[in-house]
PDB file of C-alpha atoms in Angstrom:
ATOM      1  CA  MET A   1       0.000   0.000   0.000  1.00 58.00           C
ATOM      2  CA  LYS A   2       2.886   2.338   0.828  1.00 62.00           C
ATOM      3  CA  LYS A   3       4.435   1.765  -2.628  1.00 67.00           C
ATOM      4  CA  VAL A   4       1.131   2.526  -4.363  1.00 59.00           C
ATOM      5  CA  PHE A   5       0.736   5.756  -2.393  1.00 63.00           C
ATOM      6  CA  SER A   6       4.306   6.818  -3.200  1.00 66.00           C
ATOM      7  CA  PHE A   7       3.781   6.063  -6.884  1.00 62.00           C
ATOM      8  CA  LEU A   8       0.515   8.029  -7.003  1.00 62.00           C
ATOM      9  CA  LEU A   9       2.093  10.953  -5.168  1.00 64.00           C
ATOM     10  CA  ALA A  10       4.999  11.024  -7.621  1.00 64.00           C
ATOM     11  CA  LEU A  11       2.574  10.847 -10.542  1.00 56.00           C
ATOM     12  CA  VAL A  12       0.532  13.772  -9.205  1.00 57.00           C
ATOM     13  CA  LEU A  13       3.656  15.867  -8.612  1.00 60.00           C
ATOM     14  CA  LEU A  14       4.868  15.187 -12.151  1.00 60.00           C
ATOM     15  CA  ALA A  15       1.486  16.131 -13.564  1.00 59.00           C
ATOM     16  CA  LEU A  16       1.490  19.398 -11.626  1.00 58.00           C
ATOM     17  CA  ALA A  17       4.995  20.271 -12.755  1.00 59.00           C
ATOM     18  CA  GLY A  18       3.882  20.867 -16.347  1.00 57.00           C
ATOM     19  CA  PRO A  19       6.071  20.756 -19.413  1.00 56.00           C
ATOM     20  CA  ALA A  20       9.679  21.875 -19.118  1.00 54.00           C
ATOM     21  CA  SER A  21      10.905  24.398 -21.624  1.00 58.00           C
ATOM     22  CA  GLY A  22      14.438  25.680 -22.029  1.00 65.00           C
ATOM     23  CA  GLU A  23      13.484  28.299 -24.582  1.00 72.00           C
ATOM     24  CA  VAL A  24      14.827  31.714 -23.601  1.00 74.00           C
ATOM     25  CA  THR A  25      15.491  34.714 -25.791  1.00 74.00           C
ATOM     26  CA  LEU A  26      18.580  36.888 -25.423  1.00 66.00           C
ATOM     27  CA  ARG A  27      16.312  39.871 -24.847  1.00 70.00           C
ATOM     28  CA  GLU A  28      15.082  38.189 -21.648  1.00 75.00           C
ATOM     29  CA  LEU A  29      18.643  37.633 -20.394  1.00 73.00           C
ATOM     30  CA  ALA A  30      20.330  40.964 -21.085  1.00 70.00           C
ATOM     31  CA  ARG A  31      19.665  44.678 -20.914  1.00 70.00           C
ATOM     32  CA  LEU A  32      21.946  47.042 -22.765  1.00 65.00           C
ATOM     33  CA  GLU A  33      22.316  50.737 -22.019  1.00 71.00           C
ATOM     34  CA  ASP A  34      23.703  51.803 -25.378  1.00 69.00           C
ATOM     35  CA  ARG A  35      22.180  51.092 -28.770  1.00 70.00           C
ATOM     36  CA  ALA A  36      25.316  49.732 -30.440  1.00 77.00           C
ATOM     37  CA  PRO A  37      25.175  46.042 -31.371  1.00 79.00           C
ATOM     38  CA  SER A  38      26.932  43.799 -28.866  1.00 78.00           C
ATOM     39  CA  ASP A  39      28.380  40.343 -29.399  1.00 84.00           C
ATOM     40  CA  ILE A  40      27.829  37.631 -26.818  1.00 84.00           C
ATOM     41  CA  ILE A  41      30.210  34.703 -26.988  1.00 88.00           C
ATOM     42  CA  GLY A  42      30.025  31.519 -24.954  1.00 87.00           C
ATOM     43  CA  ILE A  43      31.598  28.117 -24.783  1.00 84.00           C
ATOM     44  CA  GLY A  44      30.273  25.048 -23.044  1.00 83.00           C
ATOM     45  CA  PHE A  45      29.584  21.346 -23.149  1.00 81.00           C
ATOM     46  CA  VAL A  46      26.735  19.336 -24.591  1.00 80.00           C
ATOM     47  CA  VAL A  47      26.294  15.938 -22.973  1.00 78.00           C
ATOM     48  CA  GLY A  48      24.175  12.897 -23.729  1.00 76.00           C
ATOM     49  CA  LEU A  49      24.976  12.586 -27.418  1.00 70.00           C
ATOM     50  CA  ASN A  50      24.844   8.752 -27.427  1.00 72.00           C
ATOM     51  CA  GLY A  51      28.312   8.140 -28.847  1.00 64.00           C
ATOM     52  CA  THR A  52      28.331  11.087 -31.277  1.00 68.00           C
ATOM     53  CA  GLY A  53      30.331  13.542 -29.154  1.00 66.00           C
ATOM     54  CA  ASP A  54      33.945  14.615 -29.468  1.00 64.00           C
ATOM     55  CA  GLY A  55      34.943  12.118 -26.806  1.00 60.00           C
ATOM     56  CA  GLY A  56      37.722  11.950 -24.265  1.00 59.00           C
ATOM     57  CA  ASP A  57      40.425  11.551 -26.888  1.00 65.00           C
ATOM     58  CA  ALA A  58      40.027  15.243 -27.786  1.00 72.00           C
ATOM     59  CA  PRO A  59      42.331  17.100 -25.354  1.00 76.00           C
ATOM     60  CA  SER A  60      40.101  20.171 -25.249  1.00 76.00           C
ATOM     61  CA  VAL A  61      37.140  18.080 -24.086  1.00 78.00           C
ATOM     62  CA  SER A  62      38.963  16.089 -21.420  1.00 79.00           C
ATOM     63  CA  GLN A  63      40.835  19.137 -20.066  1.00 82.00           C
ATOM     64  CA  GLY A  64      37.666  21.223 -20.069  1.00 81.00           C
ATOM     65  CA  MET A  65      35.680  18.536 -18.278  1.00 81.00           C
ATOM     66  CA  ALA A  66      38.480  18.132 -15.714  1.00 84.00           C
ATOM     67  CA  ARG A  67      38.329  21.891 -15.025  1.00 85.00           C
ATOM     68  CA  PHE A  68      34.541  21.710 -14.790  1.00 82.00           C
ATOM     69  CA  TYR A  69      34.716  18.927 -12.201  1.00 82.00           C
ATOM     70  CA  ALA A  70      37.369  20.837 -10.231  1.00 87.00           C
ATOM     71  CA  ASN A  71      35.232  24.011 -10.239  1.00 85.00           C
ATOM     72  CA  MET A  72      32.285  21.976  -8.953  1.00 85.00           C
ATOM     73  CA  GLY A  73      34.410  20.779  -6.024  1.00 89.00           C
ATOM     74  CA  MET A  74      35.054  17.303  -7.438  1.00 86.00           C
ATOM     75  CA  PRO A  75      38.663  17.353  -8.681  1.00 86.00           C
ATOM     76  CA  LEU A  76      39.844  14.281 -10.545  1.00 83.00           C
ATOM     77  CA  ASP A  77      42.997  12.448  -9.516  1.00 82.00           C
ATOM     78  CA  THR A  78      43.944  11.904 -13.155  1.00 80.00           C
ATOM     79  CA  ILE A  79      42.598  13.076 -16.476  1.00 79.00           C
ATOM     80  CA  ASP A  80      42.826   9.474 -17.712  1.00 80.00           C
ATOM     81  CA  ALA A  81      39.424   8.842 -16.114  1.00 74.00           C
ATOM     82  CA  LEU A  82      37.863  10.892 -18.923  1.00 77.00           C
ATOM     83  CA  GLU A  83      39.385   8.985 -21.861  1.00 75.00           C
ATOM     84  CA  ASP A  84      36.335   6.770 -22.366  1.00 74.00           C
ATOM     85  CA  MET A  85      33.852   9.645 -22.712  1.00 75.00           C
ATOM     86  CA  THR A  86      31.919   9.416 -25.956  1.00 74.00           C
ATOM     87  CA  ASN A  87      28.879  11.522 -25.148  1.00 77.00           C
ATOM     88  CA  VAL A  88      30.388  15.001 -24.674  1.00 80.00           C
ATOM     89  CA  ALA A  89      31.085  17.751 -27.188  1.00 79.00           C
ATOM     90  CA  ILE A  90      32.337  21.311 -26.864  1.00 80.00           C
ATOM     91  CA  VAL A  91      30.027  23.953 -28.295  1.00 83.00           C
ATOM     92  CA  TYR A  92      30.758  27.552 -29.195  1.00 84.00           C
ATOM     93  CA  VAL A  93      27.872  30.007 -29.327  1.00 87.00           C
ATOM     94  CA  ARG A  94      27.935  33.520 -30.707  1.00 88.00           C
ATOM     95  CA  ALA A  95      25.027  35.926 -30.897  1.00 85.00           C
ATOM     96  CA  THR A  96      24.640  39.608 -31.681  1.00 83.00           C
ATOM     97  CA  LEU A  97      22.298  41.748 -29.628  1.00 75.00           C
ATOM     98  CA  PRO A  98      20.913  44.483 -31.853  1.00 73.00           C
TER      99      PRO A  98
END
């Protein structure tokens, strides 16, 4: 009975959560004082690519992920632990705010 109640509670909470959307415009993220166009540049990681990522054999990916883990308070003993990654890619994003 306890399992059924827990399952129903989880189902209700998921139903109340609604759909998740990651869609955000740059206008919602930034406010500029001047009217000159401004470039926004970013670099990051995309994960979960099911074997289509750059992988751990790309030094930029493994070094970047090692820095990410260190910044999150989980430093790696050796970068060799990241050699088998196949689901990570580095992305570069550039946008111009009018």
